[in-house]
XYZ file of C-alpha atoms in Angstrom:
657
model
C 94.606 117.926 142.772
C 92.627 119.058 145.800
C 90.262 121.973 145.201
C 91.976 124.595 147.394
C 95.358 123.764 146.076
C 94.006 124.455 142.612
C 92.621 127.747 143.746
C 95.910 128.871 145.229
C 97.792 127.840 142.123
C 95.341 129.655 139.816
C 95.375 132.759 141.988
C 99.183 132.825 142.171
C 99.529 132.044 138.377
C 97.031 134.759 137.406
C 98.852 137.351 139.545
C 102.190 136.386 138.072
C 100.775 136.472 134.439
C 99.361 139.976 134.972
C 102.460 141.255 136.699
C 104.600 140.094 133.746
C 102.321 141.219 130.812
C 100.609 144.411 132.166
C 103.587 146.684 131.829
C 103.386 146.035 127.995
C 99.590 146.324 127.801
C 97.950 147.705 131.088
C 94.312 146.705 130.219
C 95.311 143.083 130.643
C 95.084 143.747 134.455
C 91.281 143.517 134.002
C 91.770 139.680 133.761
C 92.070 139.908 137.529
C 88.405 140.815 137.876
C 87.051 137.245 136.786
C 89.883 135.727 138.886
C 88.695 137.746 142.008
C 85.111 136.982 141.337
C 85.598 133.297 140.859
C 88.174 132.537 143.463
C 88.470 135.480 145.892
C 86.125 134.011 148.453
C 87.853 130.636 148.278
C 91.191 132.282 148.882
C 89.836 134.189 151.836
C 88.220 131.049 153.308
C 91.560 129.297 153.023
C 93.427 132.272 154.498
C 91.066 132.865 157.469
C 90.956 129.089 158.176
C 94.680 129.126 158.831
C 93.795 130.880 162.190
C 90.220 129.756 163.163
C 87.530 127.383 161.924
C 84.581 129.110 160.083
C 81.410 128.141 158.384
C 78.948 129.833 156.133
C 75.883 131.511 157.559
C 72.615 129.717 156.797
C 69.029 130.907 157.089
C 65.656 129.209 157.290
C 64.153 128.622 153.831
C 60.955 130.685 153.487
C 58.971 127.742 152.067
C 60.293 125.071 154.594
C 61.241 126.141 158.086
C 63.118 122.859 158.608
C 65.412 123.595 155.651
C 68.612 125.583 156.149
C 69.559 127.605 153.052
C 73.038 128.812 152.290
C 72.429 131.747 149.976
C 76.226 132.218 149.361
C 76.579 128.830 147.776
C 72.955 128.065 146.923
C 72.826 124.816 149.004
C 69.900 123.440 150.837
C 70.332 121.373 154.028
C 67.815 119.142 155.740
C 68.594 117.513 159.098
C 67.450 114.431 161.035
C 68.401 113.227 164.506
C 68.980 109.398 164.117
C 69.852 106.275 166.066
C 70.771 103.124 164.131
C 68.237 100.396 164.249
C 71.048 97.838 164.094
C 74.610 97.649 165.469
C 77.086 96.897 162.824
C 80.829 97.683 163.052
C 83.663 97.601 160.477
C 83.456 94.873 157.864
C 80.106 93.679 159.203
C 78.467 96.882 158.097
C 79.336 96.604 154.412
C 76.070 95.007 153.302
C 74.001 97.619 155.090
C 76.132 100.375 153.532
C 75.609 99.065 150.001
C 71.927 98.714 150.617
C 71.587 102.232 151.981
C 73.678 103.738 149.174
C 71.780 101.944 146.361
C 68.354 102.881 147.821
C 69.377 106.484 148.227
C 70.320 106.753 144.495
C 72.222 109.975 145.101
C 72.134 112.373 142.069
C 74.555 114.917 141.014
C 74.569 117.934 143.338
C 73.399 115.772 146.385
C 75.343 114.780 149.466
C 74.493 112.794 152.601
C 76.351 113.464 155.744
C 76.520 111.458 158.981
C 77.456 113.697 161.988
C 78.263 112.683 165.578
C 78.424 115.229 168.377
C 78.832 113.658 171.779
C 76.022 111.137 172.215
C 73.869 112.665 169.563
C 73.860 111.458 165.938
C 72.533 113.322 162.910
C 72.105 112.794 159.225
C 72.058 115.742 156.857
C 70.934 115.712 153.268
C 72.334 118.491 151.145
C 71.201 119.428 147.657
C 71.627 122.130 145.050
C 67.866 121.860 144.328
C 64.956 122.742 146.634
C 62.850 119.583 146.182
C 60.619 118.555 149.134
C 59.518 115.398 147.298
C 63.080 114.245 146.938
C 63.627 114.933 150.709
C 60.633 112.634 151.516
C 62.295 109.884 149.420
C 65.482 110.232 151.325
C 63.722 110.261 154.620
C 61.825 107.051 153.714
C 65.143 105.325 152.988
C 66.642 106.552 156.234
C 63.745 105.137 158.135
C 64.816 101.701 157.056
C 68.164 101.993 158.766
C 67.654 104.433 161.545
C 65.074 105.685 164.091
C 64.565 109.082 162.544
C 63.364 112.334 164.094
C 63.089 115.409 161.741
C 65.015 118.298 163.240
C 64.575 122.059 162.697
C 66.854 123.979 160.305
C 70.543 123.734 161.377
C 71.056 127.438 160.763
C 74.105 127.872 162.865
C 76.424 126.220 165.347
C 73.796 125.548 168.146
C 72.241 128.916 167.396
C 75.489 130.812 168.016
C 78.614 131.899 166.270
C 81.168 134.504 166.663
C 81.271 137.233 163.936
C 84.509 137.205 161.898
C 87.248 139.607 162.809
C 87.935 142.502 160.421
C 91.563 141.819 159.647
C 90.857 140.488 156.161
C 90.259 144.073 155.076
C 94.046 144.486 155.528
C 94.629 142.277 152.496
C 93.715 145.435 150.470
C 97.226 146.653 151.219
C 98.525 143.899 148.892
C 96.688 145.387 145.950
C 98.225 148.793 146.650
C 101.633 147.236 146.508
C 100.687 145.068 143.469
C 99.420 148.110 141.552
C 103.086 149.073 141.033
C 103.454 145.875 139.006
C 99.981 145.594 137.442
C 99.387 149.255 136.802
C 96.562 151.726 137.628
C 93.852 149.313 136.377
C 94.608 147.209 139.513
C 94.065 150.210 141.819
C 90.865 151.546 140.272
C 89.136 148.312 139.090
C 90.378 145.397 141.097
C 90.860 147.020 144.569
C 87.164 148.128 144.991
C 86.030 144.638 143.822
C 88.293 143.067 146.328
C 86.977 145.130 149.176
C 83.471 144.148 148.121
C 84.457 140.400 148.177
C 86.003 140.836 151.586
C 82.859 142.503 152.829
C 80.675 139.697 151.611
C 83.021 137.161 153.144
C 83.061 138.714 156.537
C 79.234 138.987 156.562
C 78.686 135.550 155.110
C 80.692 133.450 157.655
C 80.977 133.008 161.387
C 83.623 131.492 163.684
C 82.465 128.288 165.180
C 82.421 127.526 168.923
C 84.562 124.729 170.309
C 81.625 122.429 171.135
C 80.671 121.762 167.539
C 83.811 122.548 165.503
C 85.677 120.067 163.303
C 89.325 120.684 163.042
C 90.702 117.825 160.943
C 90.006 116.605 157.419
C 91.510 114.289 154.859
C 94.139 115.676 152.437
C 94.221 112.453 150.384
C 93.345 112.322 146.771
C 92.287 108.637 147.025
C 92.600 105.719 149.315
C 94.247 102.300 148.725
C 91.975 100.181 146.497
C 93.194 96.772 147.698
C 90.234 94.896 149.313
C 92.395 93.009 151.817
C 93.954 96.362 153.011
C 90.458 97.795 153.331
C 89.241 94.975 155.561
C 92.379 95.252 157.709
C 91.858 98.997 158.148
C 88.086 99.120 158.500
C 87.773 98.002 162.143
C 90.771 100.021 163.312
C 89.612 103.269 161.613
C 86.005 102.804 162.873
C 87.327 102.487 166.403
C 89.285 105.731 166.023
C 86.222 107.675 164.915
C 83.935 106.057 167.469
C 86.267 107.255 170.162
C 86.133 110.856 169.056
C 83.745 113.406 170.676
C 82.860 114.805 167.238
C 83.249 113.430 163.755
C 81.451 113.430 160.424
C 81.564 111.874 156.981
C 79.859 113.035 153.823
C 79.548 111.080 150.555
C 78.379 111.879 147.102
C 77.997 109.922 143.934
C 80.815 109.763 141.369
C 79.960 108.576 137.817
C 81.439 105.166 136.982
C 82.453 106.620 133.620
C 85.249 108.470 135.404
C 86.855 105.212 136.369
C 86.210 103.742 132.863
C 87.843 106.751 131.160
C 90.820 106.596 133.475
C 91.186 102.927 132.624
C 90.882 103.521 128.887
C 93.459 106.352 128.982
C 95.924 104.108 130.881
C 95.397 101.176 128.635
C 95.750 103.096 125.419
C 98.881 104.952 126.616
C 102.103 104.818 124.650
C 104.620 104.428 127.474
C 104.620 100.695 128.273
C 106.347 100.986 131.650
C 104.124 103.767 133.025
C 101.073 101.959 131.523
C 101.848 98.696 133.346
C 102.293 100.714 136.671
C 99.035 102.473 136.247
C 97.251 99.252 135.283
C 98.593 97.692 138.456
C 97.114 100.602 140.450
C 93.708 100.336 138.746
C 93.348 96.635 138.873
C 92.357 96.363 142.589
C 89.795 99.202 141.961
C 88.188 97.388 139.057
C 88.235 94.092 140.892
C 86.303 95.682 143.853
C 83.854 97.191 141.516
C 83.176 93.916 139.613
C 83.474 91.387 142.428
C 81.869 93.306 145.309
C 79.361 95.404 143.409
C 80.927 98.657 144.685
C 80.268 102.139 143.222
C 82.679 105.049 142.873
C 81.985 107.790 145.313
C 83.506 110.908 146.858
C 84.019 110.711 150.617
C 84.569 113.782 152.820
C 85.860 112.782 156.336
C 85.900 115.330 159.199
C 87.269 114.656 162.610
C 88.784 116.207 165.801
C 92.017 114.055 165.771
C 94.474 112.587 163.337
C 93.684 109.419 161.363
C 96.983 108.466 159.708
C 95.546 105.670 157.534
C 93.225 108.204 155.805
C 95.633 111.158 155.782
C 93.269 113.072 158.093
C 95.215 115.814 159.720
C 94.777 119.168 161.451
C 93.230 121.764 159.153
C 90.695 124.425 160.289
C 89.351 124.423 156.804
C 87.503 121.226 157.825
C 84.579 123.242 159.293
C 84.001 125.279 156.134
C 84.393 122.157 154.029
C 81.683 120.399 156.114
C 79.191 122.845 154.670
C 80.766 123.580 151.190
C 81.763 120.016 150.263
C 84.435 120.771 147.631
C 87.360 118.539 148.708
C 86.380 114.902 148.416
C 88.459 111.725 148.433
C 88.051 109.344 145.480
C 86.806 106.098 146.953
C 84.308 103.207 146.630
C 81.226 102.528 148.642
C 82.997 99.819 150.687
C 85.294 102.476 152.139
C 82.400 103.762 154.162
C 82.780 100.719 156.442
C 85.778 102.661 157.843
C 83.241 104.914 159.691
C 80.869 103.526 162.324
C 77.709 104.977 160.782
C 75.588 101.923 161.871
C 77.095 101.410 165.358
C 75.756 102.232 168.734
C 71.998 102.651 168.388
C 70.177 103.639 171.537
C 66.711 102.617 172.447
C 64.734 105.811 172.752
C 61.942 106.776 175.063
C 60.871 109.321 177.732
C 61.080 107.012 180.708
C 63.313 105.665 183.463
C 66.732 104.798 182.269
C 69.193 102.373 183.727
C 72.921 102.167 182.636
C 73.569 98.530 182.023
C 77.181 98.748 180.772
C 79.856 100.756 178.925
C 80.625 100.078 175.246
C 84.117 99.406 173.838
C 84.692 103.224 173.755
C 83.691 103.830 177.404
C 80.242 105.410 176.521
C 77.316 104.370 178.690
C 74.742 101.972 177.297
C 71.490 103.127 178.847
C 68.127 101.471 178.437
C 64.663 103.069 178.807
C 62.889 100.356 180.794
C 59.412 101.731 180.131
C 59.973 101.950 176.345
C 60.974 98.391 175.779
C 58.345 95.947 174.254
C 58.941 93.930 177.364
C 61.759 93.960 180.007
C 62.409 90.244 180.107
C 66.108 89.374 180.150
C 68.487 86.506 179.724
C 72.025 86.400 181.120
C 74.213 83.582 179.645
C 77.653 82.747 180.997
C 79.729 80.014 182.564
C 80.760 79.939 186.152
C 83.496 82.363 187.084
C 82.744 84.978 184.446
C 80.558 87.083 186.729
C 76.992 86.149 185.973
C 75.541 86.611 189.510
C 77.823 89.571 190.207
C 76.735 91.291 186.978
C 73.059 90.662 187.745
C 73.402 91.849 191.357
C 75.077 95.040 190.159
C 72.286 95.660 187.700
C 69.573 94.852 190.355
C 71.193 97.332 192.709
C 70.408 99.978 190.084
C 67.009 98.600 189.331
C 66.123 98.568 193.023
C 65.923 102.341 192.957
C 63.148 102.197 190.322
C 61.232 98.965 190.691
C 60.622 96.149 193.175
C 62.981 93.143 192.814
C 62.190 89.494 193.698
C 65.051 86.880 193.479
C 64.869 83.159 193.516
C 68.357 82.283 194.638
C 69.471 78.576 194.689
C 73.024 79.241 195.926
C 72.792 82.119 198.385
C 74.635 84.595 196.040
C 72.382 87.487 196.785
C 72.601 87.812 200.511
C 75.068 90.612 200.229
C 72.785 92.369 197.627
C 69.855 91.901 200.002
C 71.755 93.611 202.850
C 72.792 96.646 200.675
C 69.231 97.267 199.357
C 67.284 96.233 202.427
C 65.581 93.231 200.912
C 63.544 90.716 202.945
C 65.201 87.305 202.845
C 63.129 84.076 203.112
C 65.170 80.993 203.972
C 63.236 78.195 202.021
C 61.834 75.854 203.117
C 62.311 76.995 206.754
C 60.302 80.067 205.863
C 57.405 80.078 203.429
C 54.881 82.874 202.507
C 51.724 82.313 204.457
C 49.534 82.538 201.435
C 51.629 80.184 199.393
C 49.071 77.243 199.615
C 46.179 79.598 198.794
C 47.851 81.044 195.679
C 48.973 77.735 194.367
C 45.593 76.077 194.968
C 43.896 78.687 192.760
C 46.622 78.972 190.176
C 45.952 77.570 186.694
C 49.675 77.293 186.216
C 50.022 74.969 189.153
C 47.440 72.424 187.879
C 49.790 70.897 185.070
C 52.787 71.017 187.462
C 50.799 69.183 190.214
C 49.664 66.587 187.668
C 53.193 66.081 186.400
C 54.608 65.735 189.869
C 51.597 63.672 191.119
C 50.705 66.068 193.856
C 47.206 65.141 195.147
C 45.461 68.136 196.819
C 41.916 69.136 197.321
C 42.357 72.691 198.516
C 44.690 75.076 200.303
C 44.711 73.074 203.578
C 45.729 69.831 201.995
C 48.318 71.656 199.974
C 49.665 73.229 203.145
C 50.041 69.782 204.671
C 51.785 68.504 201.667
C 54.309 71.421 201.683
C 54.991 70.775 205.425
C 55.708 67.080 204.645
C 58.107 68.020 201.809
C 59.990 70.507 204.069
C 60.127 67.767 206.838
C 61.839 65.394 204.453
C 64.763 67.931 204.296
C 64.698 68.326 208.044
C 62.811 71.639 208.278
C 59.583 72.615 209.972
C 58.243 75.498 207.850
C 57.227 78.764 209.408
C 54.488 80.417 207.341
C 55.169 84.187 207.464
C 53.751 87.145 205.758
C 54.900 87.977 202.251
C 55.912 91.548 202.399
C 58.599 94.019 201.323
C 59.490 95.698 198.142
C 62.592 93.730 197.556
C 62.547 90.005 198.360
C 65.035 87.107 198.120
C 63.925 83.449 198.353
C 67.103 81.756 199.422
C 66.929 77.938 198.672
C 70.568 77.309 199.536
C 69.506 75.614 202.822
C 68.610 72.527 200.846
C 72.092 72.174 199.519
C 73.267 71.896 195.879
C 73.556 68.095 196.020
C 69.809 67.723 196.106
C 69.073 69.569 192.902
C 65.627 67.833 192.495
C 64.466 69.404 195.819
C 65.797 72.748 194.794
C 63.981 72.454 191.522
C 60.762 71.588 193.288
C 60.825 74.555 195.658
C 61.993 76.936 192.902
C 59.136 75.882 190.633
C 56.473 76.452 193.285
C 57.972 79.884 194.240
C 58.140 80.968 190.629
C 54.523 80.090 190.052
C 53.539 81.725 193.361
C 55.307 85.078 192.672
C 54.117 85.455 189.097
C 50.542 84.371 189.931
C 50.389 87.148 192.529
C 51.698 89.730 190.085
C 48.937 88.817 187.535
C 46.245 89.855 190.022
C 46.529 93.410 188.843
C 47.071 95.125 185.569
C 49.530 97.947 184.872
C 51.536 98.958 181.882
C 54.261 100.413 184.000
C 57.112 98.065 185.103
C 56.808 97.614 188.838
C 58.733 94.381 189.546
C 61.635 92.388 188.109
C 61.688 88.687 188.966
C 65.110 87.086 188.764
C 65.571 83.332 188.415
C 69.240 82.446 188.974
C 70.395 79.169 187.483
C 67.318 78.065 185.465
C 68.963 74.774 185.002
C 67.552 73.774 188.455
C 64.130 73.496 186.872
C 65.256 70.690 184.552
C 65.954 68.385 187.535
C 62.249 67.657 187.950
C 61.830 65.982 184.513
C 58.867 68.232 183.574
C 60.650 70.657 181.224
C 57.751 70.704 178.679
C 55.241 71.697 181.329
C 57.460 74.432 182.708
C 58.327 75.827 179.320
C 54.657 76.326 178.550
C 54.115 78.070 181.918
C 57.125 80.306 181.373
C 56.074 81.149 177.846
C 52.618 82.244 179.210
C 54.240 84.354 181.969
C 56.671 86.047 179.574
C 53.902 86.796 176.970
C 51.688 88.495 179.550
C 54.239 90.039 181.843
C 54.196 93.524 180.301
C 50.420 93.822 180.903
C 50.831 93.072 184.644
C 53.900 95.317 185.242
C 56.548 92.616 185.783
C 59.577 91.213 183.982
C 61.328 87.873 184.302
C 65.141 87.572 184.050
C 66.738 84.243 183.585
C 70.362 83.398 184.358
C 71.684 80.346 182.528
C 74.962 78.766 181.717
C 74.160 77.838 178.125
C 71.653 79.232 175.559
C 70.335 75.647 175.090
C 69.111 75.550 178.661
C 66.153 77.899 177.896
C 63.402 77.526 175.329
C 64.140 79.177 172.019
C 61.025 81.385 172.253
C 61.985 82.746 175.652
C 65.376 83.759 174.269
C 63.815 85.299 171.087
C 61.325 87.413 173.050
C 63.724 88.719 175.677
C 64.476 92.508 175.130
C 67.813 92.259 177.016
C 70.189 89.435 176.296
C 73.704 89.382 177.710
C 76.272 86.780 176.701
C 79.358 86.795 178.941
C 82.858 85.878 177.709
C 84.468 82.544 177.964
C 86.279 79.859 175.882
C 84.861 78.882 172.503
C 83.823 75.472 173.733
C 81.429 77.108 176.193
C 80.044 79.647 173.660
C 79.287 77.389 170.702
C 75.628 76.976 171.584
C 75.210 80.726 172.233
C 76.892 81.417 168.808
C 74.427 79.286 167.008
C 71.276 80.261 168.761
C 71.982 84.014 169.052
C 73.690 84.235 165.618
C 76.926 85.876 166.956
C 79.377 87.246 164.357
C 83.131 86.482 164.157
C 83.901 89.880 165.848
C 81.526 88.969 168.666
C 83.268 85.651 169.146
C 86.739 87.285 169.118
C 85.617 89.754 171.813
C 83.990 87.075 174.049
C 86.961 84.714 173.838
C 89.317 87.496 174.840
C 87.331 88.255 177.951
C 88.990 88.638 181.338
C 87.393 87.123 184.455
C 86.094 89.697 186.984
C 88.989 88.873 189.308
C 91.580 89.400 186.606
C 90.006 92.761 185.754
C 90.038 93.741 189.479
C 93.809 93.618 189.454
C 93.595 96.975 187.619
C 91.190 98.490 190.205
C 87.618 98.337 189.144
C 86.261 94.832 188.444
C 84.202 94.360 185.416
C 82.603 91.653 183.321
C 82.964 91.424 179.554
C 80.219 90.392 177.177
C 78.001 91.047 174.138
C 74.743 92.868 174.961
C 71.740 92.502 172.604
C 68.772 94.819 172.818
C 65.408 94.361 171.186
C 63.231 94.935 169.307
C 65.990 96.355 167.024
C 69.195 94.520 166.227
C 71.222 96.689 168.537
C 74.479 95.013 169.769
C 77.317 96.216 171.957
C 80.562 94.759 173.009
C 80.500 95.905 176.672
C 82.274 96.029 179.874
C 80.015 95.974 182.936
C 81.311 97.649 186.064
C 80.792 95.298 189.021
C 80.085 96.632 192.451
C 82.892 95.556 194.763
C 80.547 95.732 197.787
C 78.584 92.766 196.383
C 81.512 90.329 196.650
C 84.032 89.691 199.443
C 87.657 90.249 198.320
C 89.417 87.123 197.171
C 92.411 86.396 199.300
């Protein structure tokens, strides 16, 4: 039976017993004194919570200013602000949940609580003992699963809280009436004690402001133990919680002996019919414990909306329970997968942020571009799923913060160039005037020239060679000054049929751009170089040489303030190291036959595959108004993963008729 239900029954039963027996022997009314002392406050908490959410007042502990102490219930609370260092959702999170729980080794009188308020996530450790050494142990475990920042004492709801109203004093009128049944002992012994309890209650709690209040809690005694049911519910329940503006879940250890004793009592029972029914109920529980190495625990779910599968319903008592932790649900560790406690980690940093996408719950996924180990990116997707449109939408944002240089084989970025004021070079009709000089002194150009059998003795001979190559395609190059913050090298004049020529000019321009950027050193990102359709480089037959050059560029890019973004159709079109070192990787949706290489290389999970294969094309999504692309976004260095929708700027594409 739930704790507060027991309190109400005990209270009502005690009153009834005294009312019946006190007329025969009045001193028996003194039995009400321990009843009021033990359960009077609990009754008032339940009564007041029928009208407004409340929580106990907490103070800073004198020996640890970061510890919040609840003197009414002798509970100590320590708080950390956290961001998951991996992105796991539903069933995928179960291994991490078991690892976290086993490493925590929660003892009796200890609870761990995961709290989400808006975009901020917290973990609270609660204990009946003031033990700084134990707190350090807990923090060390949390550091393995979260990026942890120790917070100050959470002594009140954002430092505020409305004092309780005085109407509970009116409950004293009940004792005046009850004294006619219980005798004068009630009036002279119990009534003053009750007024003292009410006074302590009113001064020991506060009403909670809307911004941080929890209004729903689970009224279930236990949850279904069947593993198949759990796996069916896990993803759906996690989605419900992740969509809420506020939710929390606490958990505490429950001795395995409780389950063993229950099993023994059932097995040794006399009534065969009832015994078989109870054994049928216990069997799934025991199977999960033995087969999946789960542990019995108590779970305390708190929310701001109903969750029918968990019997979570509206009850203002939830806020007080968040801090008192009396009414838990009997469960196993695997049941924690029904809460997204490892989903949605943000990369943290005091820097420039860009919003790349929105996750499956409509929350922005923002990335601190100065805090990444590098800002190199890879965008993978087949034609028609919005690769170039997505990248152009991202670059429009980035253009406000950094310079952007695009090598564009298909002329897809002309509209972007118009919108951001980029300088467009029509290659090979227009070439940078210092292109021969930069290539002639570049150490990266040497192996390319050897592989392509380009014979040159200096800038002038190289200029002549470039003019000859342009003339073969019918162009007389005009060497112009390389200038502008945003630049597009448009190679579409050559035509897609001559992919070898496109690859030749793209290779030279890539070496030219990155060689110029390495002339200076800066830790701050100043330029993003985008190479659309990297497959063009393969047409020259010098893939090994180019891969070595690209690896050198990517390794050193951070030191020189630039990042390289590659747009490819398959994960196998780019060297494995370039994929592994990229801090931003986006895989766009499509059919399974186009995703199989990305699945293997990027180790995508079944839920990732399901999301990607259900993706709409941008033009399909535009039928509902705002066009968007769908994909899986991976952020490094941590294993952060989102299923995202990327809003696409309609200005970047002409409407399809």
